[in-house]
Short mmCIF file of C-alpha atoms in Angstrom, two decimals:
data_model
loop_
_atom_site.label_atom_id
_atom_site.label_comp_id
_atom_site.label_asym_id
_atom_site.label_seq_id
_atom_site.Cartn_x
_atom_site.Cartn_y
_atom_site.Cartn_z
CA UNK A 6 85.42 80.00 88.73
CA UNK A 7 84.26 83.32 87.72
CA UNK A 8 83.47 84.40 84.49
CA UNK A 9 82.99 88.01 82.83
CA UNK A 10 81.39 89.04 79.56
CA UNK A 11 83.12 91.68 78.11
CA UNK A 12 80.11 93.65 75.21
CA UNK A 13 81.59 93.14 71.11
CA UNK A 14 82.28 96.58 69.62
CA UNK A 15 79.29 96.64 68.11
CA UNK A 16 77.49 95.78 70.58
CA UNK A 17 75.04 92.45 69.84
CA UNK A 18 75.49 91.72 73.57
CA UNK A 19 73.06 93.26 75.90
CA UNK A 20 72.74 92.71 79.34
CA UNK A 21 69.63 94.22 81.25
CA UNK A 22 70.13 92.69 84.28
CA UNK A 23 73.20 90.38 86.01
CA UNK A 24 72.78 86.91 87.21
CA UNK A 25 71.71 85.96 90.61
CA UNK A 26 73.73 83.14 91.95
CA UNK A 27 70.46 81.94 93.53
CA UNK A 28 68.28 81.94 90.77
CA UNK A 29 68.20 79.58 87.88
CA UNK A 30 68.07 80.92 83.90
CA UNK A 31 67.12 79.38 80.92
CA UNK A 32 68.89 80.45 76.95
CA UNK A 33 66.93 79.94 73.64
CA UNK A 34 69.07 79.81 70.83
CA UNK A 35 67.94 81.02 67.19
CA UNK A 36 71.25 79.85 64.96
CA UNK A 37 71.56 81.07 61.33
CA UNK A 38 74.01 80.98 59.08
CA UNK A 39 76.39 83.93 60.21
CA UNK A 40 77.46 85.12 56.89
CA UNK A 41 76.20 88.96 57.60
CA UNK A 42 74.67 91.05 54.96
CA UNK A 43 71.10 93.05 55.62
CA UNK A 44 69.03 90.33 53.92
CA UNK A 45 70.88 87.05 56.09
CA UNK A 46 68.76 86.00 58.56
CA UNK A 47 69.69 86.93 62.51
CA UNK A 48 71.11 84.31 65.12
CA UNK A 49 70.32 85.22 68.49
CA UNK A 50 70.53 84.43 72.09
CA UNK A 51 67.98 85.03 75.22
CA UNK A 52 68.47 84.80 78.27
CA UNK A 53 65.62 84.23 80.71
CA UNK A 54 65.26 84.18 84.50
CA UNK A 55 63.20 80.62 85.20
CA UNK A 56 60.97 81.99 88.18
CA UNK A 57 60.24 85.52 86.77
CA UNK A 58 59.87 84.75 82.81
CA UNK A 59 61.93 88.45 82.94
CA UNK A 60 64.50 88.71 80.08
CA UNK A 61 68.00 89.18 81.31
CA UNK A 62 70.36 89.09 78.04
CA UNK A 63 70.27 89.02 74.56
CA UNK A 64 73.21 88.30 71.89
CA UNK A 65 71.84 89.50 68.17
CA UNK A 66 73.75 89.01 65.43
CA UNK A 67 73.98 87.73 61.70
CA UNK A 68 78.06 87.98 61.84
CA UNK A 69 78.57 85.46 64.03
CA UNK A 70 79.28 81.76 62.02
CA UNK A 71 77.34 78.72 64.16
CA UNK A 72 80.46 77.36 66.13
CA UNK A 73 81.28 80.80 67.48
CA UNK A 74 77.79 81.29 68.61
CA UNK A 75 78.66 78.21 70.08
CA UNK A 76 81.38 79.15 71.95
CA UNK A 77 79.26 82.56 72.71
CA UNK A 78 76.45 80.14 74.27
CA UNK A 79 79.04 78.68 76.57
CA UNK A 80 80.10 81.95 77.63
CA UNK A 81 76.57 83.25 78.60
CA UNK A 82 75.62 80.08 79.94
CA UNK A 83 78.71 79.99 82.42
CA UNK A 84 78.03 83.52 83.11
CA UNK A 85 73.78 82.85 83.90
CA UNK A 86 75.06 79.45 85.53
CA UNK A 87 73.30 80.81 88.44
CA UNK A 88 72.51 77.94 91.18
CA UNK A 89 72.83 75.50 88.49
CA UNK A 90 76.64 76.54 87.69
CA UNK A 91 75.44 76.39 83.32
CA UNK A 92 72.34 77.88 82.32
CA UNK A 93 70.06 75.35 81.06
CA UNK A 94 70.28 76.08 76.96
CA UNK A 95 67.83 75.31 74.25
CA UNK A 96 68.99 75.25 70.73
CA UNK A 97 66.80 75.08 67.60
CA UNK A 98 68.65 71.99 66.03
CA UNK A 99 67.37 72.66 63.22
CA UNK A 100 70.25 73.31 60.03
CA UNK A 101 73.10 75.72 61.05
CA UNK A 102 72.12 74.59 65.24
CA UNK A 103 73.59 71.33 64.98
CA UNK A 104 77.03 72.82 64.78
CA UNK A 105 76.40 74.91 67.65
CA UNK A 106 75.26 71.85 69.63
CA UNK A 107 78.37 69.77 68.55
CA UNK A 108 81.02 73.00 69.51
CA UNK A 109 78.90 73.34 73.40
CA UNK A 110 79.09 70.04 73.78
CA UNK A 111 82.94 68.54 72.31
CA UNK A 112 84.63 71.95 72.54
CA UNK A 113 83.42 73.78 74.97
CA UNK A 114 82.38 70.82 77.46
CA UNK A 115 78.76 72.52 78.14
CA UNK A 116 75.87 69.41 79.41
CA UNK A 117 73.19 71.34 80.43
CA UNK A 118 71.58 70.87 77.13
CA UNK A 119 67.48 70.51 76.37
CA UNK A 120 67.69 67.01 74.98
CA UNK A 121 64.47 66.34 73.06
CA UNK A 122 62.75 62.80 73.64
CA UNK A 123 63.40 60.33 71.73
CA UNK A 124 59.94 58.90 69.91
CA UNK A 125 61.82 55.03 69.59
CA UNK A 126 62.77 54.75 73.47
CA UNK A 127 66.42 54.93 73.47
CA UNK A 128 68.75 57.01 75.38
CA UNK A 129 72.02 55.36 73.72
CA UNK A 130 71.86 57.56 70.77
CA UNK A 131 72.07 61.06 72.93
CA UNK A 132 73.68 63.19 70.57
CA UNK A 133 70.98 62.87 68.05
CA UNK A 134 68.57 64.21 70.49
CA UNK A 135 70.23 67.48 71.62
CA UNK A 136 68.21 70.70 70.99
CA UNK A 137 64.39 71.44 69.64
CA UNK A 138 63.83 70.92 66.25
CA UNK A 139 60.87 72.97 64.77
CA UNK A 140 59.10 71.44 62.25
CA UNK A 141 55.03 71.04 60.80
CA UNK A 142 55.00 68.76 64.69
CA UNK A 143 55.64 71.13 66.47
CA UNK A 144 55.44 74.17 65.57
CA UNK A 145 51.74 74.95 66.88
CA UNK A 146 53.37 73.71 69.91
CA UNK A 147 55.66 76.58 70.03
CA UNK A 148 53.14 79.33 69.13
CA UNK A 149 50.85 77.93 71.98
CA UNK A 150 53.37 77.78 74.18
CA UNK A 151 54.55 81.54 73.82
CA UNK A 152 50.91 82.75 73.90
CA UNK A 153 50.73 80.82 77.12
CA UNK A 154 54.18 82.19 78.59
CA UNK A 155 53.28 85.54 77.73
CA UNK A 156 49.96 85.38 79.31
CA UNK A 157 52.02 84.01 82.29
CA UNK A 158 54.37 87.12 82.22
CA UNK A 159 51.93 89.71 81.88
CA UNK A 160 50.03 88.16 84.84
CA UNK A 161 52.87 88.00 87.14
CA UNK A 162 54.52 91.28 86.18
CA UNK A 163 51.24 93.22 86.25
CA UNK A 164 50.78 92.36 89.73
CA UNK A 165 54.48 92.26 90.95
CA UNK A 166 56.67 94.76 88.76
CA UNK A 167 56.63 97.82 87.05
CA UNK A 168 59.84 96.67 84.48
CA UNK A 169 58.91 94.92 81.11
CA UNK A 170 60.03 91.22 80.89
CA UNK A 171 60.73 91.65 77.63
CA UNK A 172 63.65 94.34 77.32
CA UNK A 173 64.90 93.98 73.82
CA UNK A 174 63.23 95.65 71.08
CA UNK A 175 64.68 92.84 68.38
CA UNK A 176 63.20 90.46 70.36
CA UNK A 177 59.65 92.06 70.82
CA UNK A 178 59.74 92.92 66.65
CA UNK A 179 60.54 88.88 66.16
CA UNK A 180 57.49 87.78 68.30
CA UNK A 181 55.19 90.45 66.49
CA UNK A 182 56.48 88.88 62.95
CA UNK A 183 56.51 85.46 63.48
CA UNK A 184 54.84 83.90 60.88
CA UNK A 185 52.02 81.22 61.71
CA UNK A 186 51.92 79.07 58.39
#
């Protein structure tokens, strides 16, 4: 089945470069609130190629409430499905994310999900594991993590490309102001 995107009139969709059906992708998933305003907090989603670290896509937006992300997180993923037929998708499941996860997974039918493990040992409770939460644990995580990514990227694409990975300007600004306490 084929799937198109077709851009919002105002544009939070951005699409740098078009899926490989070879290649397998990776979407992080930032969910706020979606009740718009300048001082609401953004929801976004990035779309990464696994083998390059290169950014391919980017959805931006604080209009967008957390089930429709949802259902925008389906689309992209179908669209990225690559060799892999659905993106693999990470969503912060923190808050607002857990109604994202519940519209990918009961509404839109979407499994390849980043299910967290779970510290007692059981897999019976699934649902209760779906998506990265960030908290005091493991947040350091996530800040080493990106420096180490980033090293990664600027390593491979210094020797291999001329192109940025990182294409969007929203996303480059959040990285700069992420705050470490």
């Amino acid at each position: 089945m084929a799937f198109q995107l077709v851009e919002h009139p105002r544009k939070p969709l951005k699409i740098w470069h078009m899926p490989d059906p070879g290649q397998f992708y990776v979407i992080g998933v930032d969910v706020a609130a979606g009740t718009g305003g300048r001082e609401s907090d953004f929801s976004a989603i990035e779309v990464l190629d696994v083998a390059t670290c290169r950014q391919m896509a980017e959805y931006h937006t604080r209009d967008l409430d957390p089930f429709d992300l949802g259902r925008m997180v389906a689309r992209v993923g179908r669209f990225y499905g690559g060799a892999a037929e659905q993106a693999h998708v990470v969503v912060e499941s923190n808050n607002h994310g857990l109604c994202t996860l519940a519209t990918l997974r009961e509404e839109c039918e979407y499994w390849n999900l980043y299910c967290r493990p779970n510290p007692k040992g059981r897999m019976s409770d699934y649902k209760g594991l779906l998506g990265f939460q960030t908290n005091v644990n493991t947040r350091q995580y996530l800040v080493d993590e990106g420096r180490r990514i980033f090293r990664h990227i600027h390593r491979l694409h210094n020797c291999k490309s001329s192109e940025p990975p990182v294409c969007s300007r929203e996303l480059a600004n959040e990285i700069r102001a992420f705050v470490y306490n």
